[in-house]
Tab-separated table of C-alpha atoms and ligand atoms in Angstrom:
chain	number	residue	atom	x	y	z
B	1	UNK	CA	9.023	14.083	19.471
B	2	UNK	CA	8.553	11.534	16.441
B	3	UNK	CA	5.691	11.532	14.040
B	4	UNK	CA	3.508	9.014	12.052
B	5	UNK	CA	4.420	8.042	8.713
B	6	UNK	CA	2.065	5.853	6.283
B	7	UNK	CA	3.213	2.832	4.726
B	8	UNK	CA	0.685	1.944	2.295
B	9	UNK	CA	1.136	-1.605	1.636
B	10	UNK	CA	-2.122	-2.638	-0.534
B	11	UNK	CA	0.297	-3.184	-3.689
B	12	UNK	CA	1.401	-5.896	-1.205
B	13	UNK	CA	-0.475	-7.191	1.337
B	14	UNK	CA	-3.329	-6.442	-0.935
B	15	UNK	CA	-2.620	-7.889	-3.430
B	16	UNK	CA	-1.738	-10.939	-1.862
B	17	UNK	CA	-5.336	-11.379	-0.472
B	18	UNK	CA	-7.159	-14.711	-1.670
B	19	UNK	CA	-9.690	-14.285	-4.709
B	20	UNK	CA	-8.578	-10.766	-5.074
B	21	UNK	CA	-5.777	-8.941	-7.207
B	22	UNK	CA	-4.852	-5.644	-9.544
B	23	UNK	CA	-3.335	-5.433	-12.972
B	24	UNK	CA	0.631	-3.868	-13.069
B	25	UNK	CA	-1.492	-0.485	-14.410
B	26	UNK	CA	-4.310	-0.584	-11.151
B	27	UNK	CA	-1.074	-1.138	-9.214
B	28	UNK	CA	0.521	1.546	-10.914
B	29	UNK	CA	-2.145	3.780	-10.524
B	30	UNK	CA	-2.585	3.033	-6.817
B	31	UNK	CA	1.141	4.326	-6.037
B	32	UNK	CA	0.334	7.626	-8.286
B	33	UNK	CA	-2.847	8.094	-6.116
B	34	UNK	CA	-0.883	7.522	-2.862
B	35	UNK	CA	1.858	10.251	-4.172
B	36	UNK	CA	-1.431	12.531	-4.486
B	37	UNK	CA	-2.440	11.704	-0.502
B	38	UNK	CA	0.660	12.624	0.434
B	39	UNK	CA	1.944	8.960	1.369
B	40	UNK	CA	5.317	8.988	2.941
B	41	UNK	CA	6.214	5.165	1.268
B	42	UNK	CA	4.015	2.365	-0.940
B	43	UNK	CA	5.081	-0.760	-0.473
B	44	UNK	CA	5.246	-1.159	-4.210
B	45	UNK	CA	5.468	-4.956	-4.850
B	46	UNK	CA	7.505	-8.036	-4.631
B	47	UNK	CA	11.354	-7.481	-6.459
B	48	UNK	CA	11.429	-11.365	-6.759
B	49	UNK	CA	8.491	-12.474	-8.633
B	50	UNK	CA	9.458	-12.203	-12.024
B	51	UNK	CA	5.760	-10.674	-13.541
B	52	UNK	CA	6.582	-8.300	-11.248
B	53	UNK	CA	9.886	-7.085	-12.840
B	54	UNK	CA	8.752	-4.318	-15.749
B	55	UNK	CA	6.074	-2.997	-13.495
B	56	UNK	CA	8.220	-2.325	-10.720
B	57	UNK	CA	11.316	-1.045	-13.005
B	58	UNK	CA	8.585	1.097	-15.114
B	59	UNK	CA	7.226	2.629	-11.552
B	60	UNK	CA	11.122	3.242	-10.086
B	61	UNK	CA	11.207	5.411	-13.682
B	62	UNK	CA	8.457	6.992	-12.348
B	63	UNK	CA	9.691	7.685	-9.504
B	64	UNK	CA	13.255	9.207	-11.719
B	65	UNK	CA	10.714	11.214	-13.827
B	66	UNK	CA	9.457	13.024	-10.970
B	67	UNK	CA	5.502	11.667	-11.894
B	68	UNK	CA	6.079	9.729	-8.200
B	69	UNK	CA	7.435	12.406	-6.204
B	70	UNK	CA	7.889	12.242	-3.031
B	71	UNK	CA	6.780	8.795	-2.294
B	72	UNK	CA	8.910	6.292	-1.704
B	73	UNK	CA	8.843	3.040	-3.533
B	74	UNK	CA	9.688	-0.086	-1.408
B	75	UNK	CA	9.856	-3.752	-2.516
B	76	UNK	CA	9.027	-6.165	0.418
B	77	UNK	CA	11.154	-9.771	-0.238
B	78	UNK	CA	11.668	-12.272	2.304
B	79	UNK	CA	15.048	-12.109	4.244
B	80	UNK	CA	17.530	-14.146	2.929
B	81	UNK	CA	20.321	-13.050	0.765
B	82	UNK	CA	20.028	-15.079	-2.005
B	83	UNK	CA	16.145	-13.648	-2.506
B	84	UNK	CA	17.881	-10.137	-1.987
B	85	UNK	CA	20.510	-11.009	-5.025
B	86	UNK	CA	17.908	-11.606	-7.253
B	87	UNK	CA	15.502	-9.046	-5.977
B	88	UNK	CA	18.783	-6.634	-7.255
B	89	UNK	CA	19.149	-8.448	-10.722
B	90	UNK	CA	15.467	-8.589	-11.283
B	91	UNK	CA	14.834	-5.068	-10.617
B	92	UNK	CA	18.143	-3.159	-10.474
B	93	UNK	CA	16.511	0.097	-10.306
B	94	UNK	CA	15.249	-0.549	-6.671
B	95	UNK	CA	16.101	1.543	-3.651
B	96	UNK	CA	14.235	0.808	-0.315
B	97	UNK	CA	13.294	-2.685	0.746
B	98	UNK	CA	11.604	-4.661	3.186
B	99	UNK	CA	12.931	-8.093	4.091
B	100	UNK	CA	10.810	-10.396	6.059
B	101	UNK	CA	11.353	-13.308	8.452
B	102	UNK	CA	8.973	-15.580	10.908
B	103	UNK	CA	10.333	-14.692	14.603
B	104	UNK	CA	7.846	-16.477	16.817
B	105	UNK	CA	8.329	-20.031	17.976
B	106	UNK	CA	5.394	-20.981	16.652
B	107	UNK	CA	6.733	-20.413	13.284
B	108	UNK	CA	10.038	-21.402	13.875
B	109	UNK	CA	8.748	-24.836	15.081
B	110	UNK	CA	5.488	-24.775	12.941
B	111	UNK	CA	6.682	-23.923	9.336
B	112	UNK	CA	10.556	-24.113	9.305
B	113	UNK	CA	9.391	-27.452	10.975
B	114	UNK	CA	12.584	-27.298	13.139
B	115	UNK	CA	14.931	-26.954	10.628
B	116	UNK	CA	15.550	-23.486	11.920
B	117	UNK	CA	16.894	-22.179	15.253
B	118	UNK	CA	15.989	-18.799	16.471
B	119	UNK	CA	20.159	-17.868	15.863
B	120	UNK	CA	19.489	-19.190	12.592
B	121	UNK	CA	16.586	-16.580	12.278
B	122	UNK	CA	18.932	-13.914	13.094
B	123	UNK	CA	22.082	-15.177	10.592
B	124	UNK	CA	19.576	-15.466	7.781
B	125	UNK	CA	17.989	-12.046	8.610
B	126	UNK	CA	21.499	-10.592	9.323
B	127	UNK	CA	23.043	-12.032	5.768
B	128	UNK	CA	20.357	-10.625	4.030
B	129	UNK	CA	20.950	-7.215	5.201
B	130	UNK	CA	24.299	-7.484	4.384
B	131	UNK	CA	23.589	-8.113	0.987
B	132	UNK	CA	20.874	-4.887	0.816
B	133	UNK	CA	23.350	-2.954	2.170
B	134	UNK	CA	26.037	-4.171	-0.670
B	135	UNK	CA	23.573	-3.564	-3.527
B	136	UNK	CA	23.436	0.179	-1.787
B	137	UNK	CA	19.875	0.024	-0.629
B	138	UNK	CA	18.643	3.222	0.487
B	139	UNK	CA	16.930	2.163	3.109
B	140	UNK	CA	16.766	-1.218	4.688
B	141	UNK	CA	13.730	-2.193	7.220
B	142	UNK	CA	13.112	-5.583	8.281
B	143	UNK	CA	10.144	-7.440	9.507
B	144	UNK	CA	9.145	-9.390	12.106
B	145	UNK	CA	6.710	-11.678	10.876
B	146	UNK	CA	4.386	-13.107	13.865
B	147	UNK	CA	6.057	-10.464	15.910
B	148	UNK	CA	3.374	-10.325	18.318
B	149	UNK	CA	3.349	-13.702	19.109
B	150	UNK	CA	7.379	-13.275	19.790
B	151	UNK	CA	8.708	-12.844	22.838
B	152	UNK	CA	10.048	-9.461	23.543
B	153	UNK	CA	13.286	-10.563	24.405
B	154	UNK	CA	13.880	-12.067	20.903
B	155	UNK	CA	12.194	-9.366	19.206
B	156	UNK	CA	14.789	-6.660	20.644
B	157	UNK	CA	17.960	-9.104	19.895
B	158	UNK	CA	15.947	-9.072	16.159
B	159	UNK	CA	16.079	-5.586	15.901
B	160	UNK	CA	19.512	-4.588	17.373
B	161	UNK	CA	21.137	-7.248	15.538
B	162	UNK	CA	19.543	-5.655	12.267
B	163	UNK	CA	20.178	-2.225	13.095
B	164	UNK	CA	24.065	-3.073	13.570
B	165	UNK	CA	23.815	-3.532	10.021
B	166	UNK	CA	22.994	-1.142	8.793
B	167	UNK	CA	18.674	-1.355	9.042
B	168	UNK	CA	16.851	1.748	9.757
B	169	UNK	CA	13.657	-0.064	10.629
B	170	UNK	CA	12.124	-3.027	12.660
B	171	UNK	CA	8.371	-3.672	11.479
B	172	UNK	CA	6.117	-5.220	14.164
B	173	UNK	CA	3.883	-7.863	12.595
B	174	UNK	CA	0.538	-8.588	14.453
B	175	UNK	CA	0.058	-11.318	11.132
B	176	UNK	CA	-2.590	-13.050	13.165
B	177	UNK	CA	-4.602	-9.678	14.267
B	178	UNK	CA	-4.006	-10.954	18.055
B	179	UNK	CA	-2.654	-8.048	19.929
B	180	UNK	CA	-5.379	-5.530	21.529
B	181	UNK	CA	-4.761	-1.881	21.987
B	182	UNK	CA	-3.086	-2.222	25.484
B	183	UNK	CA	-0.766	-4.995	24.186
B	184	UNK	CA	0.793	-3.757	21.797
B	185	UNK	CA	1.321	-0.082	22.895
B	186	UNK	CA	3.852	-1.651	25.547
B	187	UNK	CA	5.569	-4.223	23.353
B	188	UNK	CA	5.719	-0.860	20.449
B	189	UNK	CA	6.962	1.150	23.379
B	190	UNK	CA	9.375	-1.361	24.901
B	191	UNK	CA	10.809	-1.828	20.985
B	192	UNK	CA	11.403	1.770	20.629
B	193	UNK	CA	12.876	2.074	23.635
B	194	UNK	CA	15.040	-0.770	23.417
B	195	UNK	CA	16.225	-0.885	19.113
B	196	UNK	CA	16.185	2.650	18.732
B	197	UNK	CA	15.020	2.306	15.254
B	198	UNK	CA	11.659	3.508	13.896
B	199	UNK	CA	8.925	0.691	14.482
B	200	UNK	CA	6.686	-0.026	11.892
B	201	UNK	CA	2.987	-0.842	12.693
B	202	UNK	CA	1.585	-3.876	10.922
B	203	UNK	CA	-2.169	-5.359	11.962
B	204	UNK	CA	-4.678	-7.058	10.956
B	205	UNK	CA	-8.375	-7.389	11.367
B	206	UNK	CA	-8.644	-10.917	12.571
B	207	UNK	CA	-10.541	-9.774	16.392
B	208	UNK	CA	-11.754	-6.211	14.396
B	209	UNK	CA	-9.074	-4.403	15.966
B	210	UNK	CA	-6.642	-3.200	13.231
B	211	UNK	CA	-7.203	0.394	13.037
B	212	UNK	CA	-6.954	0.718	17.189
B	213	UNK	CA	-3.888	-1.170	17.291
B	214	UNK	CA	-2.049	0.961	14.754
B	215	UNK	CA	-3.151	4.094	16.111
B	216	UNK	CA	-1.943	2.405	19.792
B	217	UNK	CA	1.144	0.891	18.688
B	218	UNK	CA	1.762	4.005	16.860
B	219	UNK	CA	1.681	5.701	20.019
B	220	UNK	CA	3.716	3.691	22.068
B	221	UNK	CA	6.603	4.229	19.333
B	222	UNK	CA	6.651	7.505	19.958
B	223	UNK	CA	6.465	7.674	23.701
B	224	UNK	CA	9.690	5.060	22.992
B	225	UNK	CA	11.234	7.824	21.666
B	226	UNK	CA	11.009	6.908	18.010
B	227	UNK	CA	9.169	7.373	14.638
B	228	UNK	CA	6.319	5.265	14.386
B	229	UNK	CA	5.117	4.148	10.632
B	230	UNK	CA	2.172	2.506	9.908
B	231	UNK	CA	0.971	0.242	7.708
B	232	UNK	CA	-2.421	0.775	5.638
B	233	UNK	CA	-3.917	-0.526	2.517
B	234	UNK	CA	-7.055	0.785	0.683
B	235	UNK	CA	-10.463	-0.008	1.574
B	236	UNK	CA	-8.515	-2.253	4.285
B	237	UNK	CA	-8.089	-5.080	1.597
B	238	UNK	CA	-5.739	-7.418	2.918
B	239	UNK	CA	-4.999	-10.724	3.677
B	240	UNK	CA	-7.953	-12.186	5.801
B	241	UNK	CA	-9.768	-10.333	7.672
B	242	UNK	CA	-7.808	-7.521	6.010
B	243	UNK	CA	-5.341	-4.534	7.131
B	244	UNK	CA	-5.682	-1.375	8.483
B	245	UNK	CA	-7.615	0.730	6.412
B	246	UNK	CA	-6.026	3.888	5.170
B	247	UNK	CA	-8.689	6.299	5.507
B	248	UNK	CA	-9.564	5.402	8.639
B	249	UNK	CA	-6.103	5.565	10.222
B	250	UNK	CA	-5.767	9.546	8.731
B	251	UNK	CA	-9.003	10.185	10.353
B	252	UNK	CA	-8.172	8.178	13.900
B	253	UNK	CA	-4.758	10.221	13.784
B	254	UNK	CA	-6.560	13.427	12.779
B	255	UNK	CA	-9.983	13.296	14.697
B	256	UNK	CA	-9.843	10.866	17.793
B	257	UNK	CA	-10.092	12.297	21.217
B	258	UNK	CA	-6.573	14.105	22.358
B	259	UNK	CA	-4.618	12.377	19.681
B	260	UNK	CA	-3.743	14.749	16.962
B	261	UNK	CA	-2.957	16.888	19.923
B	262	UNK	CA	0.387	14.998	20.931
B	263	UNK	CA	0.716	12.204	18.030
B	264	UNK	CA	1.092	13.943	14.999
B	265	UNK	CA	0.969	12.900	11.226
B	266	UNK	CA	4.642	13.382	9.825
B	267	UNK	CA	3.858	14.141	6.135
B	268	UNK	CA	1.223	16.640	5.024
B	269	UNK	CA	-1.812	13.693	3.688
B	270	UNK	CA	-4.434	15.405	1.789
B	271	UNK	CA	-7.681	14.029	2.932
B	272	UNK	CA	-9.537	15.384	0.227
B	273	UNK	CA	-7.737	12.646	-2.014
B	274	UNK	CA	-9.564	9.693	0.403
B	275	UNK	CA	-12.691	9.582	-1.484
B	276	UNK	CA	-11.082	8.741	-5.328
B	277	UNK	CA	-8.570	6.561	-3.733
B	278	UNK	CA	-11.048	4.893	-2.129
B	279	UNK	CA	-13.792	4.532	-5.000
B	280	UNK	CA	-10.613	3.441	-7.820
B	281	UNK	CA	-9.714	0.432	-4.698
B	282	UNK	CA	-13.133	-0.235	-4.653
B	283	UNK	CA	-13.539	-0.734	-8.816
B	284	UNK	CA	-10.233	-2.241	-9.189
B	285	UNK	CA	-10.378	-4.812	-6.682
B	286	UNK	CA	-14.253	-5.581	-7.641
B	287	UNK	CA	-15.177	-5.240	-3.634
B	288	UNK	CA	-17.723	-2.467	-2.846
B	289	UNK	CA	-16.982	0.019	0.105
B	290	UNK	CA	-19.516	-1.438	3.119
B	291	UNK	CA	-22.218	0.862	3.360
B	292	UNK	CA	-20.168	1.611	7.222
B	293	UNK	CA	-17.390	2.409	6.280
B	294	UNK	CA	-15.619	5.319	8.167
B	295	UNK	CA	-15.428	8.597	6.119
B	296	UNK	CA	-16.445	6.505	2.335
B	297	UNK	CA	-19.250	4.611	2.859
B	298	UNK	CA	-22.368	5.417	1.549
B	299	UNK	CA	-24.207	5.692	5.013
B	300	UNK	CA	-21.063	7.770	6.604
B	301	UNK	CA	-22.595	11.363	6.105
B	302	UNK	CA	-26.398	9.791	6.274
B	303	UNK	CA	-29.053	10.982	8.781
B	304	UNK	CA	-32.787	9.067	8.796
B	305	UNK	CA	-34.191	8.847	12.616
B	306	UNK	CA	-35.769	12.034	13.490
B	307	UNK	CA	-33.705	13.314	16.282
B	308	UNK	CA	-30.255	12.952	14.268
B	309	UNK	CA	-31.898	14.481	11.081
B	310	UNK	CA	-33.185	17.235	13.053
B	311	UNK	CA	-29.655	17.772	14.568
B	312	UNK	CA	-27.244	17.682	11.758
B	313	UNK	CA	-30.036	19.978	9.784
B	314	UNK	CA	-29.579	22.277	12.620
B	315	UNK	CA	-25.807	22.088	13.290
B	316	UNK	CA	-24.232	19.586	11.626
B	317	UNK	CA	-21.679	19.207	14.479
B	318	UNK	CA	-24.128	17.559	16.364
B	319	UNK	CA	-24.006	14.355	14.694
B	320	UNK	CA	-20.773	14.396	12.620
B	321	UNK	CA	-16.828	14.526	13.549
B	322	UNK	CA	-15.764	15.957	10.501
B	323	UNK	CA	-17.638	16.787	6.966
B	324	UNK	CA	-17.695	14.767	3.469
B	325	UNK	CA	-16.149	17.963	2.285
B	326	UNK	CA	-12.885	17.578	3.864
B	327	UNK	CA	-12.708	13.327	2.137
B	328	UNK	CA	-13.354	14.728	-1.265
B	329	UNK	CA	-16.909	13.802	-1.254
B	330	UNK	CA	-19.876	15.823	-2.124
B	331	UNK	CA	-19.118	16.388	-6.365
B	332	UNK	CA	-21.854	15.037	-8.823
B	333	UNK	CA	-20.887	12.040	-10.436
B	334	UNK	CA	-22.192	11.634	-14.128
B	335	UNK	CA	-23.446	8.246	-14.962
B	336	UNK	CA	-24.473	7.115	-18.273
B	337	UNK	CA	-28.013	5.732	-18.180
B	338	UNK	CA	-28.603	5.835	-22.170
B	339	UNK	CA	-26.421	4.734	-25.174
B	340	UNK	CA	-22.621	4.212	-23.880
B	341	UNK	CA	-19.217	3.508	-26.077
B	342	UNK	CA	-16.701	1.544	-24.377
B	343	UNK	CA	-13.454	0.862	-25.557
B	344	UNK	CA	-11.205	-2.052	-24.532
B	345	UNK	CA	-9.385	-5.499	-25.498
B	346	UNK	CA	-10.950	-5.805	-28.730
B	347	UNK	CA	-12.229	-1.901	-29.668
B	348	UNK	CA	-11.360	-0.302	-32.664
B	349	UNK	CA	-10.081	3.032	-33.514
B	350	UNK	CA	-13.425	4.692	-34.348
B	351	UNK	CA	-15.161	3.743	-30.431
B	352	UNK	CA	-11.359	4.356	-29.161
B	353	UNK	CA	-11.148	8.112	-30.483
B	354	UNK	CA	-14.410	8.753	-29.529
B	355	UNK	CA	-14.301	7.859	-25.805
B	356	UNK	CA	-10.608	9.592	-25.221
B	357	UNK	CA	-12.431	12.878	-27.185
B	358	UNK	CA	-15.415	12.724	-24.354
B	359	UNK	CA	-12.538	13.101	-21.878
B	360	UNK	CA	-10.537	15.833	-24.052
B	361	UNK	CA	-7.694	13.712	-25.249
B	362	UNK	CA	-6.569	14.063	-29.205
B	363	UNK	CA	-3.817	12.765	-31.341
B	364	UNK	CA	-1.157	13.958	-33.587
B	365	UNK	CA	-2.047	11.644	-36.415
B	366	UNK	CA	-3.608	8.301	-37.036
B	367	UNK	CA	-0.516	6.370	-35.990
B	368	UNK	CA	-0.206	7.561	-32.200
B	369	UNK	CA	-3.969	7.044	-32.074
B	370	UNK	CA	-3.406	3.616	-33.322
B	371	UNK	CA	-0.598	3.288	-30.736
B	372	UNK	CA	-2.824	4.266	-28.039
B	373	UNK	CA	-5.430	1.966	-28.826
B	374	UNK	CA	-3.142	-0.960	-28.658
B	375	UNK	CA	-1.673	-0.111	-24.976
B	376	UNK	CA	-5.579	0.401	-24.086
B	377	UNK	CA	-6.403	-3.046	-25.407
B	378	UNK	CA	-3.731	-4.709	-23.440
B	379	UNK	CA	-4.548	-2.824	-20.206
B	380	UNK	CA	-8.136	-3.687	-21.102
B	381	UNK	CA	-7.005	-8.124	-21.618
B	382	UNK	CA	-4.693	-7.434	-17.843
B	383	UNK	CA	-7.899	-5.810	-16.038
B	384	UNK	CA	-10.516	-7.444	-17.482
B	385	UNK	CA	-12.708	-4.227	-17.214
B	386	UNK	CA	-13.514	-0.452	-18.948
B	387	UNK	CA	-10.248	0.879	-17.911
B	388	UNK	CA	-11.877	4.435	-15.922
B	389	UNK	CA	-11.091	7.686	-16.970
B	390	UNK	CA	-7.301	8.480	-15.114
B	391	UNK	CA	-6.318	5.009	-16.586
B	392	UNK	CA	-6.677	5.810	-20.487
B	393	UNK	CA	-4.806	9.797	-19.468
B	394	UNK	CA	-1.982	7.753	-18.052
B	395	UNK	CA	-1.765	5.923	-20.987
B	396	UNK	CA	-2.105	8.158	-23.282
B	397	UNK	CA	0.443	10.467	-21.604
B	398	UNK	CA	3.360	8.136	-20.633
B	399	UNK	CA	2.779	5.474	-23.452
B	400	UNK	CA	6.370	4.133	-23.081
B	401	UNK	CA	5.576	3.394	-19.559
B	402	UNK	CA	2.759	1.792	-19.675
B	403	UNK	CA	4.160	-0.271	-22.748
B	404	UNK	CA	6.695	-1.571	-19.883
B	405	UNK	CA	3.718	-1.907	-17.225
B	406	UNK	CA	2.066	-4.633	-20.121
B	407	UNK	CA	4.710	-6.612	-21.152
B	408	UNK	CA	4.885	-10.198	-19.540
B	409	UNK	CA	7.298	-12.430	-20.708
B	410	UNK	CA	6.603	-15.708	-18.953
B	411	UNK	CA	9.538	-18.486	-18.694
B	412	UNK	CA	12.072	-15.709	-20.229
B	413	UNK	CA	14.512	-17.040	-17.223
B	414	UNK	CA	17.225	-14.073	-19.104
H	501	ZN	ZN1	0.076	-8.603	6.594
């Protein structure tokens, strides 16, 4: 029997959501919380966007320096070969990828504006892998985009024809958030069944459904016969309506009725880590965690009417699936209500060795301090705000790295 694997894809999808976005070190920091959780693969960032390039390198060294261990770095790029050729010269370091294509008719009539047939869909899809598979990809998924509004037919000829060469996954893409539970359990079943390759959950929030239908397609993978992996981003920050949120897929894989019983997570996800991951989204993106939100919000472990009070005071099992304890919730937090030194784009040593002191953090001499303090202010002109605490420790510990996460180069076409 398969498991579930996560496929954190807020460094993508996330990012990629209108008004909203994360400096190269918030992305960077992201994948290092993921590693923490446990998260089988982050779907790191796009290989072809040229800002892109010395964030993604500097994370793949990472990855070599064992700081991102186990997780798997992806790069997500759109399925044709010539994208995949410069996804490889960009960013020659990378390993896994994930090359996307528009399968429904809708699409193919609608924005290739019938330049495209649906064999064209698969030559283009099918060249690209080729070319993954000649830069020695590790592993090669591709996606589906609009996959549920594809018929099933297509879909299966999509994913055979990419697993002759050489792809070891077929994402389904519900990019409209249109499926329902009891859709897309058969068509993840039926795809399973059919590819034999691991399907790949991908939803959206469009009808409110998102976490259900991962959890359901998830399922239907597996009674396929396959590995299901789904896709998640933080805080359930995605395009629209958003993605599945992370947390609450863990805790509808863990905790729903029967589930955990017979559909098991594959990797070992620390839940304790949901809480911090959570919160750092939640600053980084500038979106506060609704009040509601499962396991993070502030009202999750709350009790006011006078019957639920009295219950959970009694046994809290009466009106609570699981306890704050087991997200990571429940420390103090200190917060500074009287004089406060910040340090950031335009700081000076003095504030600078002050605030890394209040977190234990010294120097050598004067000149790494100095050094410090200018990777700080350049984090500080990318994020536009106090970098937090883990921020100025990964800075200060892996300088060289995060000199590569800051440098931008625009128009250097080398
Ligand atoms: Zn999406």
């Amino acid at each position: 029997m398969g498991g579930i694997h996560i496929i954190d894809v807020t460094n993508r999808d996330g990012v990629q959501t209108a008004k909203l976005g994360l400096s190269k070190l918030e992305k960077t920091m992201m994948n290092l919380y993921l590693n923490d959780m446990g998260v089988f693969q982050s779907e790191f960032g796009f290989p072809t966007t040229r800002h892109e390039k010395n964030y993604l390198q500097a994370n793949l060294e990472l990855a070599e320096m064992g700081v991102l261990r186990p997780i798997r770095l992806a790069g997500w790029l759109r399925a044709v070969a010539a994208d995949v050729e410069l996804a490889f010269k960009l960013v020659p370091g990378l390993k896994h990828v994930n090359l996307s294509i528009s399968t429904s008719d809708q699409m193919i009539q609608g924005k290739f504006l019938g330049k495209k047939t649906r064999e064209n869909i698969l030559e283009t899809m099918v060249e690209a892998v080729d070319a993954a598979r000649a830069h020695n990809a590790e592993s090669i998924a591709v996606n589906a985009e609009d996959a549920s509004r594809t018929d099933l037919e297509f879909l299966v000829r999509f994913g055979l024809a990419a697993k002759e060469r050489g792809a070891v996954r077929m994402r389904y893409c519900d990019t409209l958030g249109y499926d329902n539970p009891f859709t897309i359990y058969d068509t993840a079943k039926a795809l399973a069944q059919n590819t034999g390759l691991g399907i790949e959950i991908h939803c959206h929030g469009d009808l409110g459904m998102a976490v259900a239908n991962s959890i359901a397609g998830a399922k239907g993978a597996i009674d396929g016969g396959q590995d299901a992996y789904i896709n998640t981003t933080v805080n359930g920050i995605g395009e629209r309506a958003g993605n599945a949120d992370l947390v609450a897929v863990i805790l509808a894989i863990a905790k729903s009725k029967g589930f955990a019983d017979k559909y098991e997570l594959a990797e070992q996800i620390d839940l304790s880590k949901s809480w911090r991951i959570a919160k750092f989204a939640s600053y980084a993106f500038g979106v506060p965690i609704p009040i509601n939100q499962p396991g993070v919000g502030a009202n999750a472990f709350a009790h006011a009417s006078g019957i639920h009070a009295d219950g959970v005071l009694k046994d809290t099992s009466n009106y609570e699936l699981y306890d704050y304890l087991e997200l990571g919730r429940g420390e103090s937090e200190m917060v500074e209500t009287g004089r406060e030194i910040c340090t950031g784009e335009y700081g000076g040593i003095s504030g600078f060795t002050h605030v890394m002191g209040q977190i234990s953090v010294s120097f050598a001499d004067p000149r790494e301090a100095h050094e410090i303090l200018e990777l700080v202010r350049y984090a500080n002109v990318e994020s536009q705000k106090p970098l937090v605490e883990e921020e100025l420790l990964f800075i200060a510990r892996h300088p060289e790295i995060a000199r590569k996460l800051l440098t931008l180069t625009p128009l250097d076409h080398t």
